[in-house]
């Protein structure tokens, strides 16, 4: 549990300048991993002109990163618990850097797809490792809550920043520069990580359960694939079949974890009171966040007519509230406000954000931005508190597995939010577009705008107005559904968290210790 350059803090010890400096170093790769989800938004036209990928290859260039990342999170979290989180983090940083260089200089679509897959492998090692190391470095509950709040804010802001960074780099450099920007941060992590970051692992990990690895991937990937395709392609048989197959493998995976001598994800994690609610509520919060992003991004570009670059810059504005939401929530909990009240309040705040989207018209920029900002602030409050709760209720030795389970749930929630709310919005949109309109116009707003350019003046303009009105109506319906869901989650949080008493577990050299940290019961 110790290493020659950096020791694990004693239980309850307050972190000093060195730990906070180490946190800053950890935030750089985390920011880049989250940015890579959206970094291709503006680079894809240049990539298409240079590498000439087919339509299928272009989809894989976009999606392979998220698929590999989601599929390997549980494996890498468990692996880090066994071989050491710092060791896995540094390996992942090296792999991420090498894959970034390969992607930047890819000379074919196949090479770029392979590089994006390797980036997903590296990202899957980095995300749970960073959270587990934070759990190790910050043993004081208040400081850990602040550190996790920063982690949540960086993750949320990174997705928005990725598209802007992509636009700026592609405008002044070539498309490969969106990948080369990763190299300095990874080099910094490799240089400073061995000196600043503590090594930690599960002292009694057991054998690594190899059969669980393909089972976990077979459970995650088909479900993620199916629910990602449904918003744009509809409820086609192959997507429903993909989800069903994934759920079957998920059942087999759960059975394996219950019967294996040394499971990949120990069922003991769920015996900590508060861990299961934290996973579920974190999934719901991700549902709300990504469900909103599906509409607001299109609203800025296709309804308001903003260019891609302008839309990305405007989309940064709501993240200002994210920077203060998590620290304020952590402070409230430390001052004695029960976590159940804080989390419920976060969900209610998110529901209010959805409420602000309901009066938007086809020219309501500030209403849309206000709604997105309030929603994001509420969701980050929930996410930061659920991560802190989940990691506080499990032994430090299982922090990597616990982190990976939270993040996998968030991937599911985000994809599900886009599928469900996207389907609601699409149904309302199609109802609002005349039945005699071209099929492409009835499918999506983008299709309507494309068709309108080929129609005579007044006819094309009328189709554009109708399609934009229909899309806005669909966004209103999805916002109402999202608000109802988040209000229901607020009630669920109040019920499930009101009697949770956190037992802080901290491993120390020579054994493991734990002590109760009861939270004040609500009045």
mmCIF file of N, CA and C in Angstrom, residues 278-373:
data_model
loop_
_atom_site.group_PDB
_atom_site.id
_atom_site.type_symbol
_atom_site.label_atom_id
_atom_site.label_comp_id
_atom_site.label_asym_id
_atom_site.label_seq_id
_atom_site.Cartn_x
_atom_site.Cartn_y
_atom_site.Cartn_z
ATOM 1 N N UNK A 278 -26.860 4.878 -4.898
ATOM 2 C CA UNK A 278 -25.946 5.803 -5.563
ATOM 3 C C UNK A 278 -25.784 5.446 -7.033
ATOM 4 N N UNK A 279 -25.643 4.160 -7.345
ATOM 5 C CA UNK A 279 -25.492 3.730 -8.739
ATOM 6 C C UNK A 279 -26.747 4.073 -9.537
ATOM 7 N N UNK A 280 -27.919 3.777 -8.973
ATOM 8 C CA UNK A 280 -29.183 4.015 -9.685
ATOM 9 C C UNK A 280 -29.423 5.507 -9.888
ATOM 10 N N UNK A 281 -29.230 6.304 -8.846
ATOM 11 C CA UNK A 281 -29.484 7.740 -8.954
ATOM 12 C C UNK A 281 -28.464 8.419 -9.872
ATOM 13 N N UNK A 282 -27.237 7.917 -9.888
ATOM 14 C CA UNK A 282 -26.237 8.447 -10.811
ATOM 15 C C UNK A 282 -26.626 8.143 -12.249
ATOM 16 N N UNK A 283 -27.171 6.948 -12.480
ATOM 17 C CA UNK A 283 -27.650 6.592 -13.818
ATOM 18 C C UNK A 283 -28.783 7.523 -14.248
ATOM 19 N N UNK A 284 -29.713 7.795 -13.344
ATOM 20 C CA UNK A 284 -30.838 8.677 -13.680
ATOM 21 C C UNK A 284 -30.347 10.090 -13.987
ATOM 22 N N UNK A 285 -29.370 10.560 -13.234
ATOM 23 C CA UNK A 285 -28.851 11.910 -13.487
ATOM 24 C C UNK A 285 -28.192 11.995 -14.857
ATOM 25 N N UNK A 286 -27.476 10.945 -15.249
ATOM 26 C CA UNK A 286 -26.873 10.934 -16.582
ATOM 27 C C UNK A 286 -27.946 10.883 -17.666
ATOM 28 N N UNK A 287 -29.020 10.152 -17.397
ATOM 29 C CA UNK A 287 -30.175 10.130 -18.301
ATOM 30 C C UNK A 287 -30.668 11.555 -18.552
ATOM 31 N N UNK A 288 -30.848 12.313 -17.470
ATOM 32 C CA UNK A 288 -31.349 13.671 -17.609
ATOM 33 C C UNK A 288 -30.399 14.589 -18.349
ATOM 34 N N UNK A 289 -29.115 14.453 -18.086
ATOM 35 C CA UNK A 289 -28.132 15.330 -18.715
ATOM 36 C C UNK A 289 -28.044 15.094 -20.222
ATOM 37 N N UNK A 290 -27.855 13.841 -20.637
ATOM 38 C CA UNK A 290 -27.664 13.560 -22.053
ATOM 39 C C UNK A 290 -28.967 13.690 -22.834
ATOM 40 N N UNK A 291 -30.104 13.421 -22.180
ATOM 41 C CA UNK A 291 -31.376 13.631 -22.856
ATOM 42 C C UNK A 291 -31.580 15.077 -23.246
ATOM 43 N N UNK A 292 -31.147 15.983 -22.386
ATOM 44 C CA UNK A 292 -31.237 17.411 -22.698
ATOM 45 C C UNK A 292 -30.255 17.798 -23.799
ATOM 46 N N UNK A 293 -29.025 17.281 -23.726
ATOM 47 C CA UNK A 293 -27.996 17.635 -24.713
ATOM 48 C C UNK A 293 -28.428 17.258 -26.123
ATOM 49 N N UNK A 294 -29.178 16.156 -26.241
ATOM 50 C CA UNK A 294 -29.648 15.712 -27.554
ATOM 51 C C UNK A 294 -30.462 16.811 -28.244
ATOM 52 N N UNK A 295 -31.247 17.563 -27.472
ATOM 53 C CA UNK A 295 -32.107 18.588 -28.059
ATOM 54 C C UNK A 295 -31.435 19.950 -28.142
ATOM 55 N N UNK A 296 -30.743 20.342 -27.090
ATOM 56 C CA UNK A 296 -30.197 21.702 -27.082
ATOM 57 C C UNK A 296 -29.145 21.894 -28.161
ATOM 58 N N UNK A 297 -28.358 20.853 -28.451
ATOM 59 C CA UNK A 297 -27.353 20.969 -29.507
ATOM 60 C C UNK A 297 -28.016 21.226 -30.853
ATOM 61 N N UNK A 298 -29.065 20.442 -31.161
ATOM 62 C CA UNK A 298 -29.771 20.642 -32.429
ATOM 63 C C UNK A 298 -30.528 21.964 -32.442
ATOM 64 N N UNK A 299 -31.051 22.359 -31.280
ATOM 65 C CA UNK A 299 -31.795 23.612 -31.215
ATOM 66 C C UNK A 299 -30.910 24.789 -31.603
ATOM 67 N N UNK A 300 -29.698 24.820 -31.070
ATOM 68 C CA UNK A 300 -28.790 25.920 -31.355
ATOM 69 C C UNK A 300 -28.431 25.983 -32.836
ATOM 70 N N UNK A 301 -28.206 24.827 -33.438
ATOM 71 C CA UNK A 301 -27.744 24.818 -34.824
ATOM 72 C C UNK A 301 -28.898 24.862 -35.829
ATOM 73 N N UNK A 302 -29.856 23.960 -35.666
ATOM 74 C CA UNK A 302 -30.866 23.791 -36.711
ATOM 75 C C UNK A 302 -32.091 24.675 -36.536
ATOM 76 N N UNK A 303 -32.412 25.070 -35.296
ATOM 77 C CA UNK A 303 -33.565 25.948 -35.079
ATOM 78 C C UNK A 303 -33.133 27.416 -35.100
ATOM 79 N N UNK A 304 -32.102 27.731 -34.325
ATOM 80 C CA UNK A 304 -31.633 29.120 -34.287
ATOM 81 C C UNK A 304 -30.736 29.466 -35.473
ATOM 82 N N UNK A 305 -30.241 28.443 -36.182
ATOM 83 C CA UNK A 305 -29.421 28.698 -37.363
ATOM 84 C C UNK A 305 -27.997 29.101 -37.064
ATOM 85 N N UNK A 306 -27.498 28.769 -35.879
ATOM 86 C CA UNK A 306 -26.110 29.080 -35.547
ATOM 87 C C UNK A 306 -25.172 28.170 -36.325
ATOM 88 N N UNK A 307 -24.005 28.687 -36.666
ATOM 89 C CA UNK A 307 -22.985 27.827 -37.257
ATOM 90 C C UNK A 307 -22.507 26.837 -36.201
ATOM 91 N N UNK A 308 -21.837 25.792 -36.642
ATOM 92 C CA UNK A 308 -21.362 24.782 -35.691
ATOM 93 C C UNK A 308 -20.442 25.401 -34.647
ATOM 94 N N UNK A 309 -19.562 26.291 -35.082
ATOM 95 C CA UNK A 309 -18.626 26.920 -34.160
ATOM 96 C C UNK A 309 -19.355 27.837 -33.184
ATOM 97 N N UNK A 310 -20.284 28.650 -33.695
ATOM 98 C CA UNK A 310 -21.049 29.541 -32.813
ATOM 99 C C UNK A 310 -21.864 28.735 -31.803
ATOM 100 N N UNK A 311 -22.476 27.647 -32.278
ATOM 101 C CA UNK A 311 -23.277 26.818 -31.378
ATOM 102 C C UNK A 311 -22.415 26.228 -30.270
ATOM 103 N N UNK A 312 -21.207 25.780 -30.618
ATOM 104 C CA UNK A 312 -20.316 25.201 -29.610
ATOM 105 C C UNK A 312 -19.889 26.246 -28.587
ATOM 106 N N UNK A 313 -19.631 27.473 -29.047
ATOM 107 C CA UNK A 313 -19.228 28.532 -28.117
ATOM 108 C C UNK A 313 -20.380 28.908 -27.186
ATOM 109 N N UNK A 314 -21.593 29.018 -27.732
ATOM 110 C CA UNK A 314 -22.748 29.318 -26.888
ATOM 111 C C UNK A 314 -22.993 28.193 -25.883
ATOM 112 N N UNK A 315 -22.728 26.947 -26.310
ATOM 113 C CA UNK A 315 -22.965 25.804 -25.427
ATOM 114 C C UNK A 315 -22.022 25.787 -24.232
ATOM 115 N N UNK A 316 -20.934 26.546 -24.304
ATOM 116 C CA UNK A 316 -20.017 26.631 -23.165
ATOM 117 C C UNK A 316 -20.597 27.455 -22.018
ATOM 118 N N UNK A 317 -21.488 28.388 -22.352
ATOM 119 C CA UNK A 317 -22.000 29.312 -21.345
ATOM 120 C C UNK A 317 -22.686 28.600 -20.176
ATOM 121 N N UNK A 318 -23.538 27.586 -20.418
ATOM 122 C CA UNK A 318 -24.183 26.919 -19.280
ATOM 123 C C UNK A 318 -23.220 26.223 -18.326
ATOM 124 N N UNK A 319 -21.995 25.903 -18.785
ATOM 125 C CA UNK A 319 -21.054 25.196 -17.908
ATOM 126 C C UNK A 319 -20.520 26.092 -16.790
ATOM 127 N N UNK A 320 -20.785 27.408 -16.886
ATOM 128 C CA UNK A 320 -20.347 28.307 -15.813
ATOM 129 C C UNK A 320 -20.986 27.895 -14.484
ATOM 130 N N UNK A 321 -22.264 27.542 -14.523
ATOM 131 C CA UNK A 321 -22.951 27.124 -13.299
ATOM 132 C C UNK A 321 -22.423 25.805 -12.759
ATOM 133 N N UNK A 322 -21.908 24.955 -13.646
ATOM 134 C CA UNK A 322 -21.382 23.663 -13.221
ATOM 135 C C UNK A 322 -20.208 23.844 -12.269
ATOM 136 N N UNK A 323 -19.389 24.880 -12.526
ATOM 137 C CA UNK A 323 -18.197 25.089 -11.715
ATOM 138 C C UNK A 323 -18.472 25.389 -10.254
ATOM 139 N N UNK A 324 -19.675 25.906 -9.945
ATOM 140 C CA UNK A 324 -19.977 26.247 -8.549
ATOM 141 C C UNK A 324 -20.947 25.255 -7.903
ATOM 142 N N UNK A 325 -21.645 24.468 -8.710
ATOM 143 C CA UNK A 325 -22.706 23.620 -8.160
ATOM 144 C C UNK A 325 -22.164 22.553 -7.222
ATOM 145 N N UNK A 326 -21.162 21.777 -7.663
ATOM 146 C CA UNK A 326 -20.648 20.678 -6.842
ATOM 147 C C UNK A 326 -19.983 21.168 -5.553
ATOM 148 N N UNK A 327 -19.121 22.208 -5.596
ATOM 149 C CA UNK A 327 -18.544 22.695 -4.343
ATOM 150 C C UNK A 327 -19.597 23.193 -3.349
ATOM 151 N N UNK A 328 -20.635 23.873 -3.837
ATOM 152 C CA UNK A 328 -21.694 24.342 -2.936
ATOM 153 C C UNK A 328 -22.411 23.157 -2.301
ATOM 154 N N UNK A 329 -22.685 22.111 -3.086
ATOM 155 C CA UNK A 329 -23.342 20.923 -2.543
ATOM 156 C C UNK A 329 -22.483 20.267 -1.475
ATOM 157 N N UNK A 330 -21.184 20.146 -1.738
ATOM 158 C CA UNK A 330 -20.283 19.541 -0.754
ATOM 159 C C UNK A 330 -20.252 20.358 0.534
ATOM 160 N N UNK A 331 -20.260 21.679 0.395
ATOM 161 C CA UNK A 331 -20.239 22.543 1.570
ATOM 162 C C UNK A 331 -21.516 22.387 2.392
ATOM 163 N N UNK A 332 -22.639 22.262 1.729
ATOM 164 C CA UNK A 332 -23.910 22.093 2.446
ATOM 165 C C UNK A 332 -23.910 20.801 3.267
ATOM 166 N N UNK A 333 -23.397 19.714 2.664
ATOM 167 C CA UNK A 333 -23.345 18.441 3.385
ATOM 168 C C UNK A 333 -22.408 18.543 4.579
ATOM 169 N N UNK A 334 -21.276 19.205 4.396
ATOM 170 C CA UNK A 334 -20.328 19.346 5.496
ATOM 171 C C UNK A 334 -20.884 20.202 6.628
ATOM 172 N N UNK A 335 -21.795 21.107 6.315
ATOM 173 C CA UNK A 335 -22.377 21.963 7.347
ATOM 174 C C UNK A 335 -23.582 21.329 8.033
ATOM 175 N N UNK A 336 -23.880 20.077 7.653
ATOM 176 C CA UNK A 336 -24.920 19.350 8.372
ATOM 177 C C UNK A 336 -26.210 19.128 7.629
ATOM 178 N N UNK A 337 -26.342 19.689 6.416
ATOM 179 C CA UNK A 337 -27.547 19.421 5.632
ATOM 180 C C UNK A 337 -27.490 17.968 5.179
ATOM 181 N N UNK A 338 -28.537 17.223 5.419
ATOM 182 C CA UNK A 338 -28.520 15.800 5.080
ATOM 183 C C UNK A 338 -28.380 15.606 3.569
ATOM 184 N N UNK A 339 -27.584 14.606 3.206
ATOM 185 C CA UNK A 339 -27.336 14.353 1.785
ATOM 186 C C UNK A 339 -28.630 14.095 1.019
ATOM 187 N N UNK A 340 -29.610 13.476 1.670
ATOM 188 C CA UNK A 340 -30.886 13.218 0.991
ATOM 189 C C UNK A 340 -31.522 14.520 0.522
ATOM 190 N N UNK A 341 -31.445 15.560 1.359
ATOM 191 C CA UNK A 341 -32.012 16.852 0.976
ATOM 192 C C UNK A 341 -31.219 17.480 -0.164
ATOM 193 N N UNK A 342 -29.891 17.386 -0.097
ATOM 194 C CA UNK A 342 -29.054 17.998 -1.139
ATOM 195 C C UNK A 342 -29.291 17.328 -2.485
ATOM 196 N N UNK A 343 -29.318 15.991 -2.495
ATOM 197 C CA UNK A 343 -29.516 15.257 -3.750
ATOM 198 C C UNK A 343 -30.918 15.503 -4.293
ATOM 199 N N UNK A 344 -31.922 15.461 -3.427
ATOM 200 C CA UNK A 344 -33.282 15.758 -3.880
ATOM 201 C C UNK A 344 -33.368 17.167 -4.446
ATOM 202 N N UNK A 345 -32.693 18.104 -3.781
ATOM 203 C CA UNK A 345 -32.671 19.467 -4.296
ATOM 204 C C UNK A 345 -32.005 19.559 -5.655
ATOM 205 N N UNK A 346 -30.942 18.763 -5.859
ATOM 206 C CA UNK A 346 -30.289 18.732 -7.160
ATOM 207 C C UNK A 346 -31.221 18.246 -8.256
ATOM 208 N N UNK A 347 -31.973 17.196 -7.966
ATOM 209 C CA UNK A 347 -32.931 16.698 -8.953
ATOM 210 C C UNK A 347 -34.026 17.726 -9.228
ATOM 211 N N UNK A 348 -34.508 18.395 -8.176
ATOM 212 C CA UNK A 348 -35.531 19.423 -8.374
ATOM 213 C C UNK A 348 -34.972 20.564 -9.214
ATOM 214 N N UNK A 349 -33.722 20.953 -8.950
ATOM 215 C CA UNK A 349 -33.079 22.002 -9.755
ATOM 216 C C UNK A 349 -32.978 21.565 -11.209
ATOM 217 N N UNK A 350 -32.608 20.293 -11.429
ATOM 218 C CA UNK A 350 -32.558 19.790 -12.798
ATOM 219 C C UNK A 350 -33.923 19.819 -13.463
ATOM 220 N N UNK A 351 -34.979 19.459 -12.710
ATOM 221 C CA UNK A 351 -36.334 19.509 -13.251
ATOM 222 C C UNK A 351 -36.720 20.943 -13.621
ATOM 223 N N UNK A 352 -36.278 21.912 -12.806
ATOM 224 C CA UNK A 352 -36.536 23.321 -13.134
ATOM 225 C C UNK A 352 -35.839 23.710 -14.441
ATOM 226 N N UNK A 353 -34.631 23.152 -14.652
ATOM 227 C CA UNK A 353 -33.937 23.401 -15.911
ATOM 228 C C UNK A 353 -34.750 22.912 -17.096
ATOM 229 N N UNK A 354 -35.312 21.706 -16.967
ATOM 230 C CA UNK A 354 -36.198 21.218 -18.019
ATOM 231 C C UNK A 354 -37.421 22.123 -18.160
ATOM 232 N N UNK A 355 -37.933 22.611 -17.013
ATOM 233 C CA UNK A 355 -39.080 23.506 -17.067
ATOM 234 C C UNK A 355 -38.794 24.767 -17.858
ATOM 235 N N UNK A 356 -37.553 25.276 -17.754
ATOM 236 C CA UNK A 356 -37.188 26.480 -18.499
ATOM 237 C C UNK A 356 -37.139 26.241 -20.003
ATOM 238 N N UNK A 357 -37.015 24.976 -20.409
ATOM 239 C CA UNK A 357 -36.995 24.672 -21.843
ATOM 240 C C UNK A 357 -38.394 24.655 -22.449
ATOM 241 N N UNK A 358 -39.415 24.517 -21.597
ATOM 242 C CA UNK A 358 -40.767 24.365 -22.138
ATOM 243 C C UNK A 358 -41.340 25.633 -22.785
ATOM 244 N N UNK A 359 -40.985 26.861 -22.331
ATOM 245 C CA UNK A 359 -41.545 28.024 -23.024
ATOM 246 C C UNK A 359 -40.718 28.483 -24.223
ATOM 247 N N UNK A 360 -39.658 27.774 -24.571
ATOM 248 C CA UNK A 360 -38.818 28.222 -25.680
ATOM 249 C C UNK A 360 -39.584 28.190 -26.990
ATOM 250 N N UNK A 361 -39.373 29.236 -27.772
ATOM 251 C CA UNK A 361 -39.917 29.272 -29.120
ATOM 252 C C UNK A 361 -38.808 28.985 -30.110
ATOM 253 N N UNK A 362 -39.009 29.386 -31.329
ATOM 254 C CA UNK A 362 -37.988 29.143 -32.345
ATOM 255 C C UNK A 362 -36.935 30.250 -32.376
ATOM 256 N N UNK A 363 -37.015 31.183 -31.423
ATOM 257 C CA UNK A 363 -35.999 32.240 -31.325
ATOM 258 C C UNK A 363 -35.802 32.600 -29.857
ATOM 259 N N UNK A 364 -35.462 31.602 -29.043
ATOM 260 C CA UNK A 364 -35.357 31.790 -27.588
ATOM 261 C C UNK A 364 -34.004 31.320 -27.079
ATOM 262 N N UNK A 365 -32.949 31.974 -27.556
ATOM 263 C CA UNK A 365 -31.582 31.563 -27.203
ATOM 264 C C UNK A 365 -31.366 31.558 -25.699
ATOM 265 N N UNK A 366 -31.752 32.631 -25.031
ATOM 266 C CA UNK A 366 -31.423 32.763 -23.607
ATOM 267 C C UNK A 366 -32.253 31.819 -22.739
ATOM 268 N N UNK A 367 -33.504 31.557 -23.139
ATOM 269 C CA UNK A 367 -34.281 30.564 -22.405
ATOM 270 C C UNK A 367 -33.617 29.184 -22.501
ATOM 271 N N UNK A 368 -33.163 28.852 -23.693
ATOM 272 C CA UNK A 368 -32.533 27.540 -23.890
ATOM 273 C C UNK A 368 -31.239 27.428 -23.097
ATOM 274 N N UNK A 369 -30.431 28.484 -23.115
ATOM 275 C CA UNK A 369 -29.170 28.454 -22.380
ATOM 276 C C UNK A 369 -29.411 28.419 -20.873
ATOM 277 N N UNK A 370 -30.416 29.180 -20.417
ATOM 278 C CA UNK A 370 -30.731 29.167 -18.986
ATOM 279 C C UNK A 370 -31.200 27.783 -18.552
ATOM 280 N N UNK A 371 -32.063 27.177 -19.346
ATOM 281 C CA UNK A 371 -32.532 25.837 -19.015
ATOM 282 C C UNK A 371 -31.393 24.836 -18.975
ATOM 283 N N UNK A 372 -30.500 24.880 -19.978
ATOM 284 C CA UNK A 372 -29.371 23.947 -20.018
ATOM 285 C C UNK A 372 -28.443 24.165 -18.830
ATOM 286 N N UNK A 373 -28.228 25.427 -18.444
ATOM 287 C CA UNK A 373 -27.331 25.713 -17.325
ATOM 288 C C UNK A 373 -27.894 25.250 -15.997
#
